[in-house]
PDB file of C-alpha atoms in Angstrom:
ATOM      1  CA  MET Q 174      26.699-130.689 -90.269  1.00  0.00           C
ATOM      2  CA  LEU Q 175      30.510-130.420 -90.269  1.00  0.00           C
ATOM      3  CA  GLY Q 176      30.389-129.463 -93.938  1.00  0.00           C
ATOM      4  CA  CYS Q 177      28.556-126.283 -92.921  1.00  0.00           C
ATOM      5  CA  ILE Q 178      31.646-125.016 -91.066  1.00  0.00           C
ATOM      6  CA  GLY Q 179      33.518-122.479 -93.177  1.00  0.00           C
ATOM      7  CA  ASP Q 180      32.680-120.982 -96.575  1.00  0.00           C
ATOM      8  CA  THR Q 181      31.005-118.119 -94.709  1.00  0.00           C
ATOM      9  CA  PRO Q 182      29.683-115.115 -96.654  1.00  0.00           C
ATOM     10  CA  LEU Q 183      31.813-112.100 -97.502  1.00  0.00           C
ATOM     11  CA  VAL Q 184      29.437-109.141 -97.800  1.00  0.00           C
ATOM     12  CA  GLU Q 185      30.069-105.540 -98.773  1.00  0.00           C
ATOM     13  CA  LEU Q 186      29.066-102.953 -96.187  1.00  0.00           C
ATOM     14  CA  ASN Q 187      27.592-100.101 -98.177  1.00  0.00           C
ATOM     15  CA  GLY Q 188      26.010 -98.090 -95.384  1.00  0.00           C
ATOM     16  CA  LEU Q 189      28.326 -98.514 -92.402  1.00  0.00           C
ATOM     17  CA  LEU Q 190      30.901 -95.794 -93.163  1.00  0.00           C
ATOM     18  CA  ARG Q 191      29.431 -93.840 -96.022  1.00  0.00           C
ATOM     19  CA  ASP Q 192      32.253 -91.279 -96.222  1.00  0.00           C
ATOM     20  CA  ILE Q 193      35.227 -93.652 -96.124  1.00  0.00           C
ATOM     21  CA  PRO Q 194      37.055 -93.682 -99.505  1.00  0.00           C
ATOM     22  CA  ALA Q 195      37.423 -97.472 -99.542  1.00  0.00           C
ATOM     23  CA  ARG Q 196      35.365-100.605-100.117  1.00  0.00           C
ATOM     24  CA  VAL Q 197      34.611-102.403 -96.857  1.00  0.00           C
ATOM     25  CA  PHE Q 198      33.672-106.080 -96.657  1.00  0.00           C
ATOM     26  CA  ALA Q 199      32.690-108.226 -93.670  1.00  0.00           C
ATOM     27  CA  LYS Q 200      33.569-111.910 -93.311  1.00  0.00           C
ATOM     28  CA  LEU Q 201      30.465-113.198 -91.522  1.00  0.00           C
ATOM     29  CA  GLU Q 202      31.808-115.942 -89.257  1.00  0.00           C
ATOM     30  CA  LEU Q 203      28.491-115.697 -87.410  1.00  0.00           C
ATOM     31  CA  ALA Q 204      27.120-117.906 -90.219  1.00  0.00           C
ATOM     32  CA  ASN Q 205      28.959-120.984 -88.932  1.00  0.00           C
ATOM     33  CA  PRO Q 206      26.543-123.564 -87.433  1.00  0.00           C
ATOM     34  CA  GLY Q 207      27.778-122.981 -83.882  1.00  0.00           C
ATOM     35  CA  GLY Q 208      27.559-119.239 -84.390  1.00  0.00           C
ATOM     36  CA  SER Q 209      31.219-118.236 -84.425  1.00  0.00           C
ATOM     37  CA  ILE Q 210      34.650-118.426 -85.992  1.00  0.00           C
ATOM     38  CA  LYS Q 211      35.612-120.848 -83.208  1.00  0.00           C
ATOM     39  CA  ASP Q 212      33.767-123.602 -85.100  1.00  0.00           C
ATOM     40  CA  ARG Q 213      36.730-123.624 -87.488  1.00  0.00           C
ATOM     41  CA  THR Q 214      39.189-123.839 -84.606  1.00  0.00           C
ATOM     42  CA  ALA Q 215      37.296-126.600 -82.822  1.00  0.00           C
ATOM     43  CA  LEU Q 216      36.966-128.726 -85.948  1.00  0.00           C
ATOM     44  CA  ASN Q 217      40.628-128.354 -86.905  1.00  0.00           C
ATOM     45  CA  MET Q 218      41.928-129.175 -83.407  1.00  0.00           C
ATOM     46  CA  LEU Q 219      39.728-132.271 -83.084  1.00  0.00           C
ATOM     47  CA  LEU Q 220      39.547-133.661 -86.605  1.00  0.00           C
ATOM     48  CA  HIS Q 221      43.301-134.222 -86.839  1.00  0.00           C
ATOM     49  CA  LYS Q 222      43.199-136.306 -83.663  1.00  0.00           C
ATOM     50  CA  ILE Q 223      40.128-138.238 -84.813  1.00  0.00           C
ATOM     51  CA  HIS Q 224      41.710-139.101 -88.176  1.00  0.00           C
ATOM     52  CA  ALA Q 225      44.865-140.223 -86.348  1.00  0.00           C
ATOM     53  CA  ALA Q 226      42.716-142.478 -84.112  1.00  0.00           C
ATOM     54  CA  GLU Q 227      43.954-140.588 -81.055  1.00  0.00           C
ATOM     55  CA  LEU Q 228      40.378-139.635 -80.217  1.00  0.00           C
ATOM     56  CA  VAL Q 229      38.046-142.629 -80.100  1.00  0.00           C
ATOM     57  CA  PRO Q 230      34.231-142.310 -79.848  1.00  0.00           C
ATOM     58  CA  ASN Q 231      32.693-143.548 -76.584  1.00  0.00           C
ATOM     59  CA  ARG Q 232      36.128-143.746 -74.953  1.00  0.00           C
ATOM     60  CA  SER Q 233      38.125-140.524 -75.305  1.00  0.00           C
ATOM     61  CA  VAL Q 234      37.521-137.391 -73.233  1.00  0.00           C
ATOM     62  CA  VAL Q 235      38.067-133.857 -74.496  1.00  0.00           C
ATOM     63  CA  ILE Q 236      38.830-131.310 -71.769  1.00  0.00           C
ATOM     64  CA  GLU Q 237      39.059-127.578 -72.481  1.00  0.00           C
ATOM     65  CA  SER Q 238      38.832-124.169 -70.855  1.00  0.00           C
ATOM     66  CA  SER Q 239      36.616-121.696 -72.706  1.00  0.00           C
ATOM     67  CA  SER Q 240      34.460-118.670 -71.971  1.00  0.00           C
ATOM     68  CA  GLY Q 241      31.902-119.532 -74.627  1.00  0.00           C
ATOM     69  CA  ASN Q 242      32.324-119.732 -78.394  1.00  0.00           C
ATOM     70  CA  LEU Q 243      35.098-122.317 -78.582  1.00  0.00           C
ATOM     71  CA  ALA Q 244      33.281-124.432 -76.002  1.00  0.00           C
ATOM     72  CA  ILE Q 245      30.178-124.447 -78.190  1.00  0.00           C
ATOM     73  CA  GLY Q 246      32.232-125.315 -81.257  1.00  0.00           C
ATOM     74  CA  ILE Q 247      33.927-128.215 -79.467  1.00  0.00           C
ATOM     75  CA  ALA Q 248      30.639-129.368 -77.962  1.00  0.00           C
ATOM     76  CA  GLN Q 249      28.946-129.710 -81.345  1.00  0.00           C
ATOM     77  CA  VAL Q 250      31.918-131.590 -82.864  1.00  0.00           C
ATOM     78  CA  CYS Q 251      32.128-133.889 -79.827  1.00  0.00           C
ATOM     79  CA  ARG Q 252      28.413-134.591 -79.987  1.00  0.00           C
ATOM     80  CA  TYR Q 253      28.675-135.394 -83.689  1.00  0.00           C
ATOM     81  CA  PHE Q 254      31.467-137.920 -83.103  1.00  0.00           C
ATOM     82  CA  GLY Q 255      30.192-139.265 -79.772  1.00  0.00           C
ATOM     83  CA  LEU Q 256      33.076-137.892 -77.716  1.00  0.00           C
ATOM     84  CA  ARG Q 257      32.754-136.978 -74.055  1.00  0.00           C
ATOM     85  CA  PHE Q 258      33.455-133.283 -73.433  1.00  0.00           C
ATOM     86  CA  ILE Q 259      34.265-131.639 -70.100  1.00  0.00           C
ATOM     87  CA  CYS Q 260      34.247-127.855 -70.331  1.00  0.00           C
ATOM     88  CA  VAL Q 261      35.788-125.612 -67.676  1.00  0.00           C
ATOM     89  CA  VAL Q 262      34.078-122.222 -67.600  1.00  0.00           C
ATOM     90  CA  ASP Q 263      33.927-119.468 -64.988  1.00  0.00           C
ATOM     91  CA  ALA Q 264      31.390-117.326 -63.183  1.00  0.00           C
ATOM     92  CA  LYS Q 265      31.366-114.748 -65.998  1.00  0.00           C
ATOM     93  CA  THR Q 266      30.121-117.264 -68.585  1.00  0.00           C
ATOM     94  CA  THR Q 267      26.588-116.360 -69.605  1.00  0.00           C
ATOM     95  CA  ALA Q 268      23.616-118.498 -68.656  1.00  0.00           C
ATOM     96  CA  GLN Q 269      22.739-118.763 -72.347  1.00  0.00           C
ATOM     97  CA  ASN Q 270      26.121-120.245 -73.266  1.00  0.00           C
ATOM     98  CA  ILE Q 271      25.915-122.727 -70.420  1.00  0.00           C
ATOM     99  CA  ALA Q 272      22.433-123.730 -71.585  1.00  0.00           C
ATOM    100  CA  ILE Q 273      23.743-124.287 -75.138  1.00  0.00           C
ATOM    101  CA  LEU Q 274      26.604-126.420 -73.819  1.00  0.00           C
ATOM    102  CA  ARG Q 275      24.218-128.524 -71.771  1.00  0.00           C
ATOM    103  CA  ALA Q 276      21.987-128.979 -74.813  1.00  0.00           C
ATOM    104  CA  PHE Q 277      25.033-130.470 -76.561  1.00  0.00           C
ATOM    105  CA  GLN Q 278      25.458-132.774 -73.513  1.00  0.00           C
ATOM    106  CA  ALA Q 279      28.741-131.206 -72.430  1.00  0.00           C
ATOM    107  CA  GLU Q 280      29.786-131.674 -68.795  1.00  0.00           C
ATOM    108  CA  ILE Q 281      30.377-128.284 -67.207  1.00  0.00           C
ATOM    109  CA  GLU Q 282      32.749-127.289 -64.421  1.00  0.00           C
ATOM    110  CA  ILE Q 283      32.309-123.714 -63.197  1.00  0.00           C
ATOM    111  CA  ILE Q 284      35.215-121.877 -61.550  1.00  0.00           C
ATOM    112  CA  ASP Q 285      33.611-119.420 -59.157  1.00  0.00           C
ATOM    113  CA  ARG Q 286      36.724-117.893 -57.575  1.00  0.00           C
ATOM    114  CA  PRO Q 287      39.445-116.003 -59.462  1.00  0.00           C
ATOM    115  CA  ASP Q 288      43.143-116.609 -59.048  1.00  0.00           C
ATOM    116  CA  PRO Q 289      44.150-114.848 -55.787  1.00  0.00           C
ATOM    117  CA  ALA Q 290      47.417-113.561 -57.241  1.00  0.00           C
ATOM    118  CA  THR Q 291      46.033-112.013 -60.437  1.00  0.00           C
ATOM    119  CA  GLY Q 292      42.313-111.633 -59.754  1.00  0.00           C
ATOM    120  CA  GLU Q 293      41.650-113.388 -63.080  1.00  0.00           C
ATOM    121  CA  TYR Q 294      39.658-116.562 -63.696  1.00  0.00           C
ATOM    122  CA  LEU Q 295      41.842-117.924 -66.497  1.00  0.00           C
ATOM    123  CA  PRO Q 296      44.701-119.236 -64.312  1.00  0.00           C
ATOM    124  CA  GLU Q 297      42.181-121.112 -62.156  1.00  0.00           C
ATOM    125  CA  ARG Q 298      40.474-122.548 -65.226  1.00  0.00           C
ATOM    126  CA  ILE Q 299      43.785-123.826 -66.554  1.00  0.00           C
ATOM    127  CA  ARG Q 300      44.681-125.257 -63.158  1.00  0.00           C
ATOM    128  CA  ARG Q 301      41.410-127.187 -63.130  1.00  0.00           C
ATOM    129  CA  VAL Q 302      42.011-128.475 -66.676  1.00  0.00           C
ATOM    130  CA  ARG Q 303      45.377-129.861 -65.562  1.00  0.00           C
ATOM    131  CA  GLU Q 304      43.725-131.553 -62.576  1.00  0.00           C
ATOM    132  CA  LEU Q 305      41.123-133.146 -64.839  1.00  0.00           C
ATOM    133  CA  LEU Q 306      43.854-134.449 -67.131  1.00  0.00           C
ATOM    134  CA  THR Q 307      45.423-136.308 -64.206  1.00  0.00           C
ATOM    135  CA  GLU Q 308      41.993-137.779 -63.399  1.00  0.00           C
ATOM    136  CA  HIS Q 309      41.460-138.777 -67.044  1.00  0.00           C
ATOM    137  CA  PRO Q 310      44.737-140.103 -68.521  1.00  0.00           C
ATOM    138  CA  GLU Q 311      42.953-140.670 -71.819  1.00  0.00           C
ATOM    139  CA  GLY Q 312      41.900-137.022 -71.907  1.00  0.00           C
ATOM    140  CA  TYR Q 313      42.855-134.627 -74.701  1.00  0.00           C
ATOM    141  CA  TRP Q 314      43.347-130.931 -74.011  1.00  0.00           C
ATOM    142  CA  PRO Q 315      43.063-129.009 -77.310  1.00  0.00           C
ATOM    143  CA  ASN Q 316      44.590-125.978 -75.541  1.00  0.00           C
ATOM    144  CA  GLN Q 317      43.332-123.250 -77.841  1.00  0.00           C
ATOM    145  CA  TYR Q 318      45.864-120.839 -76.331  1.00  0.00           C
ATOM    146  CA  ALA Q 319      48.934-122.683 -77.649  1.00  0.00           C
ATOM    147  CA  ASN Q 320      47.803-125.273 -80.220  1.00  0.00           C
ATOM    148  CA  PRO Q 321      49.207-124.534 -83.716  1.00  0.00           C
ATOM    149  CA  LEU Q 322      46.102-126.168 -85.185  1.00  0.00           C
ATOM    150  CA  ASN Q 323      44.192-123.081 -83.983  1.00  0.00           C
ATOM    151  CA  PRO Q 324      45.873-120.578 -86.342  1.00  0.00           C
ATOM    152  CA  ALA Q 325      46.229-123.236 -89.046  1.00  0.00           C
ATOM    153  CA  ALA Q 326      42.423-123.300 -89.317  1.00  0.00           C
ATOM    154  CA  HIS Q 327      42.468-119.725 -90.583  1.00  0.00           C
ATOM    155  CA  HIS Q 328      44.552-120.393 -93.657  1.00  0.00           C
ATOM    156  CA  ARG Q 329      41.248-121.566 -95.103  1.00  0.00           C
ATOM    157  CA  THR Q 330      39.547-118.400 -93.836  1.00  0.00           C
ATOM    158  CA  MET Q 331      42.047-116.356 -95.826  1.00  0.00           C
ATOM    159  CA  GLN Q 332      41.700-118.603 -98.877  1.00  0.00           C
ATOM    160  CA  GLU Q 333      37.957-117.951 -98.851  1.00  0.00           C
ATOM    161  CA  ILE Q 334      38.490-114.192 -98.605  1.00  0.00           C
ATOM    162  CA  ILE Q 335      41.009-114.182-101.465  1.00  0.00           C
ATOM    163  CA  ALA Q 336      38.715-116.303-103.639  1.00  0.00           C
ATOM    164  CA  ALA Q 337      35.753-113.964-103.091  1.00  0.00           C
ATOM    165  CA  LEU Q 338      37.568-110.773-104.145  1.00  0.00           C
ATOM    166  CA  PRO Q 339      39.060-109.735-107.492  1.00  0.00           C
ATOM    167  CA  ALA Q 340      42.381-109.054-105.723  1.00  0.00           C
ATOM    168  CA  PRO Q 341      43.768-109.620-102.201  1.00  0.00           C
ATOM    169  CA  PRO Q 342      42.492-107.008 -99.729  1.00  0.00           C
ATOM    170  CA  ASP Q 343      44.702-104.076 -98.786  1.00  0.00           C
ATOM    171  CA  PHE Q 344      43.728-104.338 -95.111  1.00  0.00           C
ATOM    172  CA  ILE Q 345      42.225-107.026 -92.899  1.00  0.00           C
ATOM    173  CA  PHE Q 346      41.095-106.289 -89.342  1.00  0.00           C
ATOM    174  CA  CYS Q 347      41.128-109.161 -86.811  1.00  0.00           C
ATOM    175  CA  ALA Q 348      39.907-109.137 -83.210  1.00  0.00           C
ATOM    176  CA  THR Q 349      42.300-110.771 -80.743  1.00  0.00           C
ATOM    177  CA  SER Q 350      41.791-113.243 -77.894  1.00  0.00           C
ATOM    178  CA  THR Q 351      43.750-116.488 -78.247  1.00  0.00           C
ATOM    179  CA  CYS Q 352      45.277-114.779 -81.321  1.00  0.00           C
ATOM    180  CA  GLY Q 353      44.513-117.836 -83.450  1.00  0.00           C
ATOM    181  CA  THR Q 354      42.797-115.792 -86.176  1.00  0.00           C
ATOM    182  CA  LEU Q 355      45.428-113.043 -86.126  1.00  0.00           C
ATOM    183  CA  THR Q 356      48.357-115.475 -86.269  1.00  0.00           C
ATOM    184  CA  GLY Q 357      46.753-117.661 -88.933  1.00  0.00           C
ATOM    185  CA  VAL Q 358      45.982-114.670 -91.148  1.00  0.00           C
ATOM    186  CA  LEU Q 359      49.493-113.254 -90.680  1.00  0.00           C
ATOM    187  CA  ASP Q 360      51.078-116.614 -91.486  1.00  0.00           C
ATOM    188  CA  TYR Q 361      49.036-116.923 -94.672  1.00  0.00           C
ATOM    189  CA  VAL Q 362      49.857-113.369 -95.789  1.00  0.00           C
ATOM    190  CA  ARG Q 363      53.586-114.041 -95.327  1.00  0.00           C
ATOM    191  CA  GLU Q 364      53.556-117.471 -96.941  1.00  0.00           C
ATOM    192  CA  GLN Q 365      51.775-116.110-100.015  1.00  0.00           C
ATOM    193  CA  ALA Q 366      53.836-112.887-100.055  1.00  0.00           C
ATOM    194  CA  LEU Q 367      50.686-110.764-100.091  1.00  0.00           C
ATOM    195  CA  ALA Q 368      50.764-106.985 -99.704  1.00  0.00           C
ATOM    196  CA  THR Q 369      47.766-107.172 -97.350  1.00  0.00           C
ATOM    197  CA  ARG Q 370      48.271-105.226 -94.132  1.00  0.00           C
ATOM    198  CA  VAL Q 371      46.899-107.020 -91.067  1.00  0.00           C
ATOM    199  CA  VAL Q 372      45.530-104.888 -88.213  1.00  0.00           C
ATOM    200  CA  ALA Q 373      45.104-106.399 -84.737  1.00  0.00           C
ATOM    201  CA  VAL Q 374      42.122-105.180 -82.718  1.00  0.00           C
ATOM    202  CA  ASP Q 375      42.562-105.645 -78.972  1.00  0.00           C
ATOM    203  CA  ALA Q 376      40.452-104.659 -75.972  1.00  0.00           C
ATOM    204  CA  VAL Q 377      41.356-101.863 -73.598  1.00  0.00           C
ATOM    205  CA  GLY Q 378      42.276-103.702 -70.396  1.00  0.00           C
ATOM    206  CA  SER Q 379      43.718-106.695 -72.266  1.00  0.00           C
ATOM    207  CA  ALA Q 380      47.272-107.865 -71.534  1.00  0.00           C
ATOM    208  CA  ILE Q 381      47.949-109.371 -74.968  1.00  0.00           C
ATOM    209  CA  PHE Q 382      50.275-106.602 -76.123  1.00  0.00           C
ATOM    210  CA  GLY Q 383      51.877-105.785 -72.788  1.00  0.00           C
ATOM    211  CA  ASP Q 384      49.297-103.579 -71.096  1.00  0.00           C
ATOM    212  CA  GLU Q 385      48.100-104.286 -67.571  1.00  0.00           C
ATOM    213  CA  SER Q 386      45.067-106.555 -67.419  1.00  0.00           C
ATOM    214  CA  ARG Q 387      41.955-104.765 -66.189  1.00  0.00           C
ATOM    215  CA  HIS Q 388      38.262-105.539 -65.831  1.00  0.00           C
ATOM    216  CA  ARG Q 389      36.410-105.862 -69.144  1.00  0.00           C
ATOM    217  CA  LEU Q 390      32.684-106.202 -69.764  1.00  0.00           C
ATOM    218  CA  ILE Q 391      32.678-107.782 -73.234  1.00  0.00           C
ATOM    219  CA  PRO Q 392      33.617-111.495 -73.115  1.00  0.00           C
ATOM    220  CA  GLY Q 393      35.734-113.254 -75.706  1.00  0.00           C
ATOM    221  CA  HIS Q 394      37.708-110.147 -76.706  1.00  0.00           C
ATOM    222  CA  GLY Q 395      41.171-109.550 -75.295  1.00  0.00           C
ATOM    223  CA  ALA Q 396      42.906-111.746 -72.726  1.00  0.00           C
ATOM    224  CA  SER Q 397      44.368-111.491 -69.238  1.00  0.00           C
ATOM    225  CA  ALA Q 398      47.744-112.850 -70.411  1.00  0.00           C
ATOM    226  CA  ARG Q 399      49.800-112.926 -73.607  1.00  0.00           C
ATOM    227  CA  PRO Q 400      48.785-116.059 -75.557  1.00  0.00           C
ATOM    228  CA  PRO Q 401      51.661-118.366 -76.596  1.00  0.00           C
ATOM    229  CA  LEU Q 402      50.303-118.335 -80.150  1.00  0.00           C
ATOM    230  CA  LEU Q 403      51.321-114.688 -80.479  1.00  0.00           C
ATOM    231  CA  ALA Q 404      55.017-115.368 -79.895  1.00  0.00           C
ATOM    232  CA  ALA Q 405      56.062-116.025 -83.499  1.00  0.00           C
ATOM    233  CA  THR Q 406      54.213-113.131 -85.107  1.00  0.00           C
ATOM    234  CA  GLY Q 407      55.913-109.935 -86.239  1.00  0.00           C
ATOM    235  CA  THR Q 408      55.209-106.220 -86.313  1.00  0.00           C
ATOM    236  CA  TYR Q 409      51.748-104.951 -87.273  1.00  0.00           C
ATOM    237  CA  PRO Q 410      49.417-102.142 -86.188  1.00  0.00           C
ATOM    238  CA  VAL Q 411      47.393-102.684 -83.014  1.00  0.00           C
ATOM    239  CA  VAL Q 412      44.223-100.717 -82.275  1.00  0.00           C
ATOM    240  CA  HIS Q 413      42.776-100.852 -78.751  1.00  0.00           C
ATOM    241  CA  VAL Q 414      39.025-100.428 -78.377  1.00  0.00           C
ATOM    242  CA  SER Q 415      36.959 -99.988 -75.236  1.00  0.00           C
ATOM    243  CA  ASP Q 416      33.814-101.813 -74.149  1.00  0.00           C
ATOM    244  CA  LEU Q 417      31.830 -98.745 -75.180  1.00  0.00           C
ATOM    245  CA  ASP Q 418      33.493 -98.804 -78.611  1.00  0.00           C
ATOM    246  CA  CYS Q 419      32.251-102.381 -79.023  1.00  0.00           C
ATOM    247  CA  VAL Q 420      28.710-101.403 -78.072  1.00  0.00           C
ATOM    248  CA  VAL Q 421      28.656 -98.414 -80.423  1.00  0.00           C
ATOM    249  CA  GLY Q 422      30.124-100.447 -83.285  1.00  0.00           C
ATOM    250  CA  CYS Q 423      27.518-103.186 -82.854  1.00  0.00           C
ATOM    251  CA  ARG Q 424      24.640-100.736 -82.633  1.00  0.00           C
ATOM    252  CA  ARG Q 425      25.811 -98.836 -85.716  1.00  0.00           C
ATOM    253  CA  LEU Q 426      26.187-102.093 -87.615  1.00  0.00           C
ATOM    254  CA  MET Q 427      22.642-103.059 -86.721  1.00  0.00           C
ATOM    255  CA  ALA Q 428      21.228 -99.623 -87.579  1.00  0.00           C
ATOM    256  CA  ARG Q 429      23.017 -99.249 -90.907  1.00  0.00           C
ATOM    257  CA  GLU Q 430      23.503-102.824 -92.195  1.00  0.00           C
ATOM    258  CA  ALA Q 431      20.862-104.889 -90.310  1.00  0.00           C
ATOM    259  CA  ILE Q 432      23.595-107.304 -89.113  1.00  0.00           C
ATOM    260  CA  LEU Q 433      23.290-108.664 -85.573  1.00  0.00           C
ATOM    261  CA  ALA Q 434      26.897-109.350 -84.625  1.00  0.00           C
ATOM    262  CA  GLY Q 435      28.770-109.979 -81.384  1.00  0.00           C
ATOM    263  CA  GLY Q 436      30.826-107.648 -79.235  1.00  0.00           C
ATOM    264  CA  SER Q 437      34.243-108.063 -80.838  1.00  0.00           C
ATOM    265  CA  SER Q 438      32.695-107.326 -84.245  1.00  0.00           C
ATOM    266  CA  GLY Q 439      31.681-103.934 -82.887  1.00  0.00           C
ATOM    267  CA  GLY Q 440      35.251-103.462 -81.724  1.00  0.00           C
ATOM    268  CA  VAL Q 441      36.555-104.209 -85.217  1.00  0.00           C
ATOM    269  CA  ILE Q 442      34.193-101.602 -86.670  1.00  0.00           C
ATOM    270  CA  SER Q 443      35.383 -98.976 -84.188  1.00  0.00           C
ATOM    271  CA  ALA Q 444      38.996 -99.895 -84.991  1.00  0.00           C
ATOM    272  CA  LEU Q 445      38.357 -99.296 -88.697  1.00  0.00           C
ATOM    273  CA  GLU Q 446      36.907 -95.875 -87.907  1.00  0.00           C
ATOM    274  CA  ARG Q 447      39.966 -95.038 -85.811  1.00  0.00           C
ATOM    275  CA  PHE Q 448      42.309 -96.287 -88.545  1.00  0.00           C
ATOM    276  CA  ARG Q 449      40.531 -94.556 -91.428  1.00  0.00           C
ATOM    277  CA  ASP Q 450      43.109 -91.772 -91.928  1.00  0.00           C
ATOM    278  CA  ARG Q 451      45.713 -94.440 -92.783  1.00  0.00           C
ATOM    279  CA  ILE Q 452      43.537 -96.057 -95.457  1.00  0.00           C
ATOM    280  CA  PRO Q 453      44.158 -94.687 -98.953  1.00  0.00           C
ATOM    281  CA  ALA Q 454      41.352 -93.934-101.363  1.00  0.00           C
ATOM    282  CA  GLY Q 455      40.275 -96.956-103.384  1.00  0.00           C
ATOM    283  CA  ALA Q 456      41.602 -99.495-100.890  1.00  0.00           C
ATOM    284  CA  THR Q 457      39.766-102.710-100.002  1.00  0.00           C
ATOM    285  CA  CYS Q 458      39.254-103.557 -96.330  1.00  0.00           C
ATOM    286  CA  VAL Q 459      37.994-106.804 -94.822  1.00  0.00           C
ATOM    287  CA  LEU Q 460      36.590-106.946 -91.298  1.00  0.00           C
ATOM    288  CA  VAL Q 461      36.385-110.373 -89.675  1.00  0.00           C
ATOM    289  CA  PHE Q 462      33.169-110.585 -87.613  1.00  0.00           C
ATOM    290  CA  PRO Q 463      33.818-113.463 -85.165  1.00  0.00           C
ATOM    291  CA  ASP Q 464      30.339-114.260 -83.841  1.00  0.00           C
ATOM    292  CA  ARG Q 465      26.626-113.550 -83.904  1.00  0.00           C
ATOM    293  CA  GLY Q 466      24.789-111.143 -81.651  1.00  0.00           C
ATOM    294  CA  GLU Q 467      22.042-113.285 -80.122  1.00  0.00           C
ATOM    295  CA  ARG Q 468      24.309-114.117 -77.185  1.00  0.00           C
ATOM    296  CA  TYR Q 469      24.615-110.406 -76.410  1.00  0.00           C
ATOM    297  CA  LEU Q 470      20.916-109.549 -76.291  1.00  0.00           C
ATOM    298  CA  ASN Q 471      21.034-109.051 -72.514  1.00  0.00           C
ATOM    299  CA  THR Q 472      24.126-106.847 -72.691  1.00  0.00           C
ATOM    300  CA  ILE Q 473      25.185-104.954 -75.825  1.00  0.00           C
ATOM    301  CA  TYR Q 474      21.683-104.918 -77.329  1.00  0.00           C
ATOM    302  CA  SER Q 475      19.923-104.195 -74.027  1.00  0.00           C
ATOM    303  CA  ASP Q 476      19.183-100.494 -73.559  1.00  0.00           C
ATOM    304  CA  GLN Q 477      18.936-101.035 -69.815  1.00  0.00           C
ATOM    305  CA  TRP Q 478      22.364-102.732 -69.579  1.00  0.00           C
ATOM    306  CA  VAL Q 479      23.978-100.039 -71.696  1.00  0.00           C
ATOM    307  CA  GLN Q 480      22.400 -97.304 -69.573  1.00  0.00           C
ATOM    308  CA  GLN Q 481      23.583 -98.956 -66.348  1.00  0.00           C
ATOM    309  CA  ASN Q 482      27.169 -99.325 -67.541  1.00  0.00           C
ATOM    310  CA  PHE Q 483      27.736 -96.264 -69.738  1.00  0.00           C
ATOM    311  CA  GLY Q 484      24.899 -93.833 -69.123  1.00  0.00           C
ATOM    312  CA  ASP Q 485      22.852 -92.234 -71.890  1.00  0.00           C
ATOM    313  CA  VAL Q 486      25.023 -92.849 -74.959  1.00  0.00           C
ATOM    314  CA  SER Q 487      22.394 -93.708 -77.570  1.00  0.00           C
ATOM    315  CA  HIS Q 488      23.227 -90.529 -79.509  1.00  0.00           C
ATOM    316  CA  LEU Q 489      26.475 -92.244 -80.563  1.00  0.00           C
ATOM    317  CA  TRP Q 490      24.635 -94.554 -82.925  1.00  0.00           C
ATOM    318  CA  LYS Q 491      21.205 -93.041 -83.537  1.00  0.00           C
ATOM    319  CA  GLU Q 492      20.596 -91.027 -86.699  1.00  0.00           C
ATOM    320  CA  SER Q 493      17.755 -88.759 -87.736  1.00  0.00           C
ATOM    321  CA  GLY Q 494      15.755 -89.914 -90.705  1.00  0.00           C
ATOM    322  CA  ILE Q 495      16.135 -93.278 -92.390  1.00  0.00           C
ATOM    323  CA  ALA Q 496      19.659 -94.701 -92.034  1.00  0.00           C
ATOM    324  CA  ALA Q 497      19.419 -96.489 -95.369  1.00  0.00           C
ATOM    325  CA  ALA Q 498      18.622 -93.278 -97.250  1.00  0.00           C
ATOM    326  CA  GLY Q 499      22.310 -92.757 -98.014  1.00  0.00           C
ATOM    327  CA  ARG Q 500      22.368 -95.932-100.116  1.00  0.00           C
ATOM    328  CA  HIS Q 501      20.099 -94.550-102.853  1.00  0.00           C
TER     329      HIS Q 501
END
């Protein structure tokens, strides 16, 4: 099963932006067995410890805070190796993700009250992780927010992209959360002295790049605080996208490419559209799609949920005639 993590498809998007003068490819991280790019992160953060005999089956405890995808990635690796996993989630975690975690036999702790000072759940989740570590001295906290093994996992992601194209891409668009993907891609580009320009895609209402944290509807995109992993990175373009941008991007992707992707993938698509005037003719762009869309069926892909939160906006992605007609 672990051999299925990585080597995800890189597919050309022929119908998404038919008037853009560039080739656009998508790295489909949704093809990982746990459904997201976080499978890479989970495996890299745990496998090093297992090989060093610092994590021992039937004895060691892995403790982590996660809103969904990383938790699922860790849960499947822990189940494979027979490691106990305690996952700290919060009240915003979807029932589907909790059900998946329980299927993998993860132990779940739900934080139901946000931090009184910030109004965010993350500080309370981290506080609970620290408490659990005192209760379990043998516990290992991967700490996706600060662990250098998180971005290190994405050197391989970049290697796969480079190997699949005739030349390194001119642009690569990465959604941000822990900033593991962004930092790993940036590190690889610098180490290999590539001319690739990396574009960070953040959520409106995220505090990653210094804005004030505000309520967001789409989970797993953006963060309520600046992740430590971002500290060593340099200067690069940042595009902020709204929750509605994510919805529209996902719906357009489904209508024009028949790809069911998650919320941050829609944000990446909207960021490309916003950035299009800075992309020269003949350029090659790669969009990293972090996860699959099945976990968003009750939100992004629900007409009722979209109507309740944004009103009647279906005209933003619906087209007259057959969407695929422009391919022929």
